[in-house]
Tab-separated table of N, CA and C in Angstrom:
chain	number	residue	atom	x	y	z
C	37	MET	N	92.539	76.301	108.620
C	37	MET	CA	93.067	77.525	108.560
C	37	MET	C	91.701	78.445	109.226
C	38	ASP	N	91.641	79.434	109.787
C	38	ASP	CA	90.883	80.059	110.833
C	38	ASP	C	90.005	81.027	109.614
C	39	ASN	N	89.148	81.599	109.801
C	39	ASN	CA	88.103	82.937	109.056
C	39	ASN	C	89.312	83.694	108.753
C	40	ALA	N	89.824	84.652	109.722
C	40	ALA	CA	90.520	85.747	110.121
C	40	ALA	C	92.273	85.597	109.251
C	41	THR	N	92.590	84.189	109.515
C	41	THR	CA	93.627	84.055	108.268
C	41	THR	C	93.143	83.709	106.947
C	42	ASP	N	92.238	83.222	106.251
C	42	ASP	CA	91.295	83.267	105.183
C	42	ASP	C	91.303	84.633	104.835
C	43	THR	N	90.639	85.282	105.870
C	43	THR	CA	90.504	86.845	104.472
C	43	THR	C	91.437	88.017	104.677
C	44	LEU	N	92.723	87.234	105.106
C	44	LEU	CA	93.830	88.296	105.241
C	44	LEU	C	94.498	87.311	103.640
C	45	PHE	N	94.536	86.362	103.952
C	45	PHE	CA	95.005	85.648	102.870
C	45	PHE	C	94.486	86.415	101.083
C	46	THR	N	93.155	86.616	100.883
C	46	THR	CA	92.227	86.683	100.125
C	46	THR	C	92.463	88.228	99.896
C	47	ALA	N	92.134	89.102	100.893
C	47	ALA	CA	93.121	90.664	100.444
C	47	ALA	C	94.154	90.838	100.279
C	48	LEU	N	95.104	90.406	100.260
C	48	LEU	CA	96.530	90.277	100.107
C	48	LEU	C	96.706	89.495	98.633
C	49	ALA	N	95.428	88.595	98.136
C	49	ALA	CA	95.944	87.898	97.114
C	49	ALA	C	95.834	88.878	95.848
C	50	ASP	N	95.259	90.098	95.797
C	50	ASP	CA	95.161	90.579	94.510
C	50	ASP	C	96.425	91.511	94.178
C	51	PRO	N	97.327	91.908	93.781
C	51	PRO	CA	98.510	92.283	93.349
C	51	PRO	C	98.491	94.041	93.607
C	52	THR	N	97.023	94.719	93.052
C	52	THR	CA	97.005	96.012	93.446
C	52	THR	C	96.958	96.380	95.159
C	53	ARG	N	96.306	95.399	95.657
C	53	ARG	CA	95.954	95.568	96.789
C	53	ARG	C	97.013	95.027	97.861
C	54	ARG	N	98.094	94.225	97.425
C	54	ARG	CA	99.426	93.682	97.510
C	54	ARG	C	100.291	95.422	97.707
C	55	ALA	N	100.306	95.520	96.759
C	55	ALA	CA	101.486	96.538	96.370
C	55	ALA	C	100.577	97.971	97.209
C	56	LEU	N	99.683	98.147	97.085
C	56	LEU	CA	98.611	99.131	97.948
C	56	LEU	C	99.544	98.948	99.446
C	57	PHE	N	99.203	97.685	99.995
C	57	PHE	CA	99.367	97.636	101.398
C	57	PHE	C	101.609	97.916	101.351
C	58	GLU	N	102.069	97.620	100.580
C	58	GLU	CA	103.195	97.621	100.426
C	58	GLU	C	103.395	98.592	100.546
C	59	ARG	N	102.917	99.551	99.934
C	59	ARG	CA	103.695	101.364	100.065
C	59	ARG	C	103.328	101.944	101.424
C	60	LEU	N	102.046	101.515	101.603
C	60	LEU	CA	102.109	101.768	103.069
C	60	LEU	C	102.854	101.634	104.243
C	61	CYS	N	103.253	100.097	104.174
C	61	CYS	CA	104.268	99.389	104.827
C	61	CYS	C	105.817	100.644	104.785
C	62	ARG	N	106.016	100.644	103.673
C	62	ARG	CA	107.027	101.007	103.243
C	62	ARG	C	107.443	103.004	103.689
C	63	ASP	N	106.134	103.482	103.186
C	63	ASP	CA	106.276	104.719	102.784
C	63	ASP	C	104.922	105.609	103.922
C	64	GLY	N	104.584	104.690	105.181
C	64	GLY	CA	103.572	105.302	106.115
C	64	GLY	C	102.464	105.376	105.621
C	65	SER	N	101.993	106.417	106.214
C	65	SER	CA	100.600	107.097	106.677
C	65	SER	C	100.434	107.825	105.227
C	66	GLN	N	99.124	107.263	104.000
C	66	GLN	CA	99.146	108.157	103.363
C	66	GLN	C	97.453	108.414	102.904
C	67	THR	N	97.061	109.843	101.917
C	67	THR	CA	95.548	109.662	101.409
C	67	THR	C	95.952	108.933	100.346
C	68	VAL	N	93.998	108.875	99.546
C	68	VAL	CA	93.852	108.226	99.331
C	68	VAL	C	94.733	108.610	97.736
C	69	GLY	N	94.773	110.150	97.644
C	69	GLY	CA	95.337	110.784	96.145
C	69	GLY	C	96.786	110.631	96.315
C	70	GLY	N	97.064	110.548	97.638
C	70	GLY	CA	98.654	109.898	97.003
C	70	GLY	C	99.007	108.647	96.841
C	71	LEU	N	98.221	107.626	97.519
C	71	LEU	CA	97.989	106.771	96.764
C	71	LEU	C	97.131	106.070	95.501
C	72	THR	N	96.604	106.798	94.980
C	72	THR	CA	96.376	106.753	93.888
C	72	THR	C	97.400	107.119	92.948
C	73	ALA	N	98.168	107.950	93.135
C	73	ALA	CA	99.253	108.542	92.162
C	73	ALA	C	99.975	107.138	92.160
C	74	GLY	N	100.478	106.697	90.842
C	74	GLY	CA	101.478	105.735	91.128
C	74	GLY	C	101.069	104.237	90.996
C	75	ALA	N	99.511	104.391	91.304
C	75	ALA	CA	99.231	103.007	91.823
C	75	ALA	C	98.830	102.396	90.284
C	76	GLY	N	98.166	102.884	88.954
C	76	GLY	CA	98.136	102.721	88.215
C	76	GLY	C	96.649	102.261	87.894
C	77	VAL	N	96.031	102.658	88.852
C	77	VAL	CA	94.630	102.122	88.546
C	77	VAL	C	93.773	103.584	89.177
C	78	SER	N	92.287	103.594	88.755
C	78	SER	CA	91.849	105.257	89.138
C	78	SER	C	91.310	104.811	90.906
C	79	GLN	N	91.128	106.130	91.235
C	79	GLN	CA	90.791	106.563	92.675
C	79	GLN	C	90.008	106.005	93.192
C	80	PRO	N	88.531	105.447	92.201
C	80	PRO	CA	87.653	104.323	93.232
C	80	PRO	C	88.103	103.489	93.205
C	81	ALA	N	89.170	102.671	92.322
C	81	ALA	CA	89.179	101.414	92.441
C	81	ALA	C	90.433	101.596	93.486
C	82	VAL	N	90.923	102.451	93.726
C	82	VAL	CA	91.861	102.357	94.903
C	82	VAL	C	90.666	102.602	96.461
C	83	SER	N	90.091	103.063	96.181
C	83	SER	CA	89.268	102.923	97.179
C	83	SER	C	88.608	101.660	97.753
C	84	LYS	N	88.140	101.265	96.750
C	84	LYS	CA	87.341	99.846	96.893
C	84	LYS	C	88.560	98.571	97.407
C	85	HIS	N	90.073	99.056	96.819
C	85	HIS	CA	90.890	98.172	97.139
C	85	HIS	C	91.313	98.234	98.823
C	86	LEU	N	90.729	99.541	98.995
C	86	LEU	CA	91.496	100.181	100.611
C	86	LEU	C	90.259	99.615	101.330
C	87	ALA	N	89.212	99.224	101.223
C	87	ALA	CA	87.799	99.195	101.653
C	87	ALA	C	87.979	97.359	102.094
C	88	VAL	N	88.421	96.978	100.574
C	88	VAL	CA	88.814	95.411	101.372
C	88	VAL	C	90.205	95.345	102.222
C	89	LEU	N	90.878	96.058	102.692
C	89	LEU	CA	92.217	95.942	103.346
C	89	LEU	C	91.847	96.334	104.769
C	90	LYS	N	90.586	97.050	104.800
C	90	LYS	CA	89.989	97.636	106.032
C	90	LYS	C	89.745	96.346	106.444
C	91	ARG	N	88.246	96.027	105.739
C	91	ARG	CA	88.050	94.552	106.459
C	91	ARG	C	88.483	93.686	106.917
C	92	ALA	N	89.671	93.393	106.382
C	92	ALA	CA	90.317	92.598	106.743
C	92	ALA	C	91.454	92.349	107.693
C	93	GLY	N	91.462	94.182	108.290
C	93	GLY	CA	91.856	94.556	109.857
C	93	GLY	C	93.659	94.834	109.118
C	94	LEU	N	93.857	94.590	107.711
C	94	LEU	CA	94.976	95.430	107.744
C	94	LEU	C	95.433	96.588	107.210
C	95	VAL	N	94.757	97.538	107.325
C	95	VAL	CA	94.963	99.024	107.470
C	95	VAL	C	93.242	99.926	108.158
C	96	GLU	N	93.774	100.904	108.085
C	96	GLU	CA	93.297	102.024	109.650
C	96	GLU	C	92.815	102.955	108.708
C	97	ASP	N	91.587	104.057	108.893
C	97	ASP	CA	91.786	105.278	108.639
C	97	ASP	C	91.647	106.170	109.775
C	98	ARG	N	92.139	107.481	109.562
C	98	ARG	CA	92.032	108.834	110.055
C	98	ARG	C	91.747	109.448	109.403
C	99	VAL	N	90.296	110.556	109.679
C	99	VAL	CA	89.737	111.542	108.559
C	99	VAL	C	90.532	112.937	109.386
C	100	SER	N	91.123	113.673	108.621
C	100	SER	CA	91.406	115.018	109.376
C	100	SER	C	90.832	115.679	107.910
C	101	GLY	N	89.989	116.818	108.119
C	101	GLY	CA	89.229	117.591	107.373
C	101	GLY	C	88.641	116.637	105.824
C	102	ARG	N	88.812	116.828	105.068
C	102	ARG	CA	88.345	116.624	103.851
C	102	ARG	C	89.074	114.902	103.525
C	103	GLN	N	90.452	114.698	104.399
C	103	GLN	CA	90.939	114.008	103.707
C	103	GLN	C	90.833	112.727	104.429
C	104	SER	N	91.086	111.260	104.265
C	104	SER	CA	91.000	110.223	105.043
C	104	SER	C	92.659	109.868	104.890
C	105	TYR	N	93.507	109.637	105.840
C	105	TYR	CA	94.134	108.704	105.795
C	105	TYR	C	94.540	106.933	106.328
C	106	TYR	N	95.354	106.829	105.463
C	106	TYR	CA	94.976	105.444	105.815
C	106	TYR	C	96.882	104.896	106.118
C	107	SER	N	96.753	104.093	107.198
C	107	SER	CA	98.315	103.564	107.723
C	107	SER	C	97.632	101.535	107.642
C	108	VAL	N	99.031	101.268	108.025
C	108	VAL	CA	99.049	99.747	108.267
C	108	VAL	C	98.772	99.387	109.554
C	109	ARG	N	98.326	98.566	109.734
C	109	ARG	CA	98.004	97.993	111.798
C	109	ARG	C	98.405	96.153	111.049
C	110	ARG	N	100.410	96.878	111.706
C	110	ARG	CA	101.015	95.393	111.526
C	110	ARG	C	100.773	94.399	112.123
C	111	GLN	N	100.448	94.532	113.128
C	111	GLN	CA	99.725	93.255	114.209
C	111	GLN	C	98.787	92.484	113.833
C	112	ALA	N	98.165	93.139	112.354
C	112	ALA	CA	97.229	92.317	111.424
C	112	ALA	C	97.906	91.434	110.738
C	113	LEU	N	99.156	91.354	110.847
C	113	LEU	CA	100.069	90.248	110.063
C	113	LEU	C	100.015	88.807	110.714
C	114	ASP	N	99.851	89.005	112.550
C	114	ASP	CA	100.592	87.781	112.907
C	114	ASP	C	99.559	86.676	112.917
C	115	PRO	N	98.333	86.391	112.304
C	115	PRO	CA	98.185	85.266	111.603
C	115	PRO	C	98.495	84.565	110.698
C	116	LEU	N	98.986	85.251	109.852
C	116	LEU	CA	99.855	84.956	108.528
C	116	LEU	C	101.282	84.242	108.745
C	117	VAL	N	101.861	85.097	110.340
C	117	VAL	CA	103.072	84.620	110.588
C	117	VAL	C	103.300	83.345	111.392
C	118	THR	N	102.054	83.672	112.177
C	118	THR	CA	101.453	82.201	112.485
C	118	THR	C	101.655	81.203	111.554
C	119	TRP	N	100.944	81.356	110.405
C	119	TRP	CA	100.183	80.356	109.803
C	119	TRP	C	102.023	79.688	108.979
C	120	ALA	N	102.670	80.797	108.411
C	120	ALA	CA	103.626	80.351	108.074
C	120	ALA	C	104.804	79.978	108.814
C	121	ARG	N	104.838	79.763	110.088
C	121	ARG	CA	105.884	79.176	111.383
C	121	ARG	C	105.301	77.783	111.194
C	122	GLN	N	103.755	77.468	111.195
C	122	GLN	CA	103.670	76.253	111.531
C	122	GLN	C	103.958	75.595	110.412
C	123	MET	N	103.502	76.140	108.848
C	123	MET	CA	104.261	75.201	107.513
C	123	MET	C	105.610	75.296	107.820
C	124	GLU	N	106.200	75.683	108.344
C	124	GLU	CA	107.984	75.729	108.153
C	124	GLU	C	108.090	74.726	108.952
C	125	ALA	N	107.813	74.326	110.565
C	125	ALA	CA	107.793	72.835	111.007
C	125	ALA	C	107.304	72.034	110.370
C	126	PHE	N	106.327	71.985	109.859
C	126	PHE	CA	105.654	70.919	108.799
C	126	PHE	C	106.839	70.289	108.005
C	127	TRP	N	106.981	71.435	107.065
C	127	TRP	CA	107.743	70.620	106.313
C	127	TRP	C	109.179	70.496	106.180
C	128	GLN	N	109.837	71.358	107.786
C	128	GLN	CA	111.043	70.606	108.577
C	128	GLN	C	110.711	69.362	108.974
C	129	MET	N	109.878	68.738	108.972
C	129	MET	CA	109.281	67.483	109.624
C	129	MET	C	109.210	67.058	108.607
C	130	ARG	N	109.109	66.551	107.505
C	130	ARG	CA	108.877	65.890	106.352
C	130	ARG	C	110.482	65.636	105.838
C	131	PHE	N	111.110	67.368	105.556
C	131	PHE	CA	112.478	67.070	105.254
C	131	PHE	C	113.362	65.900	106.004
C	132	ASP	N	113.162	65.893	107.408
C	132	ASP	CA	114.188	65.052	108.151
C	132	ASP	C	113.494	64.021	108.145
C	133	ALA	N	112.262	63.486	107.518
C	133	ALA	CA	111.612	61.914	107.440
C	133	ALA	C	112.289	61.743	106.011
C	134	LEU	N	112.427	62.611	105.120
C	134	LEU	CA	112.966	61.916	104.005
C	134	LEU	C	114.348	61.805	104.377
C	135	ASP	N	115.186	62.388	104.583
C	135	ASP	CA	116.719	62.641	105.334
C	135	ASP	C	117.174	61.122	105.650
C	136	ASP	N	116.037	60.665	106.968
C	136	ASP	CA	116.299	59.698	107.611
C	136	ASP	C	116.069	58.574	106.574
C	137	LEU	N	114.744	58.537	105.786
C	137	LEU	CA	114.760	57.377	104.974
C	137	LEU	C	116.262	57.162	103.794
C	138	LEU	N	116.297	58.536	103.413
C	138	LEU	CA	117.668	58.249	102.094
C	138	LEU	C	118.871	57.872	103.261
C	139	ASN	N	118.839	58.321	104.080
C	139	ASN	CA	120.070	57.374	105.448
C	139	ASN	C	119.828	55.811	105.159
C	140	ARG	N	118.685	55.609	105.263
C	140	ARG	CA	118.511	54.284	105.908
C	140	ARG	C	118.784	53.237	104.443
C	141	MET	N	118.514	53.978	102.934
C	141	MET	CA	118.290	53.275	101.866
C	141	MET	C	120.179	53.229	101.650
C	142	ASP	N	120.653	54.016	102.359
C	142	ASP	CA	122.044	54.098	101.272
C	142	ASP	C	122.981	53.094	102.559
C	143	GLN	N	121.981	51.881	103.788
C	143	GLN	CA	122.841	51.807	104.356
C	143	GLN	C	122.734	50.166	103.811
């Protein structure tokens, strides 16, 4: 696994960050204040979590006046999708080999 994929997994490993990311995916661009409402953590904590998501390339921000609006960079999940497909292929080969072994044992 490369460093970029490790960074994505690390960023999404925290349940609060994952929830913030999911809210941005579901609800679209939001301010820090909007994300803090219902997050269950303080505004400084939300800001810190957003900084981690931003460093991982999962979100981007746009400043408008005194507000920063955060939105998802959907293409940032591509390394995770690639990794999941590789794991799916790996496990499919393992299950196929197990199925072959069980069929040979039955004969």
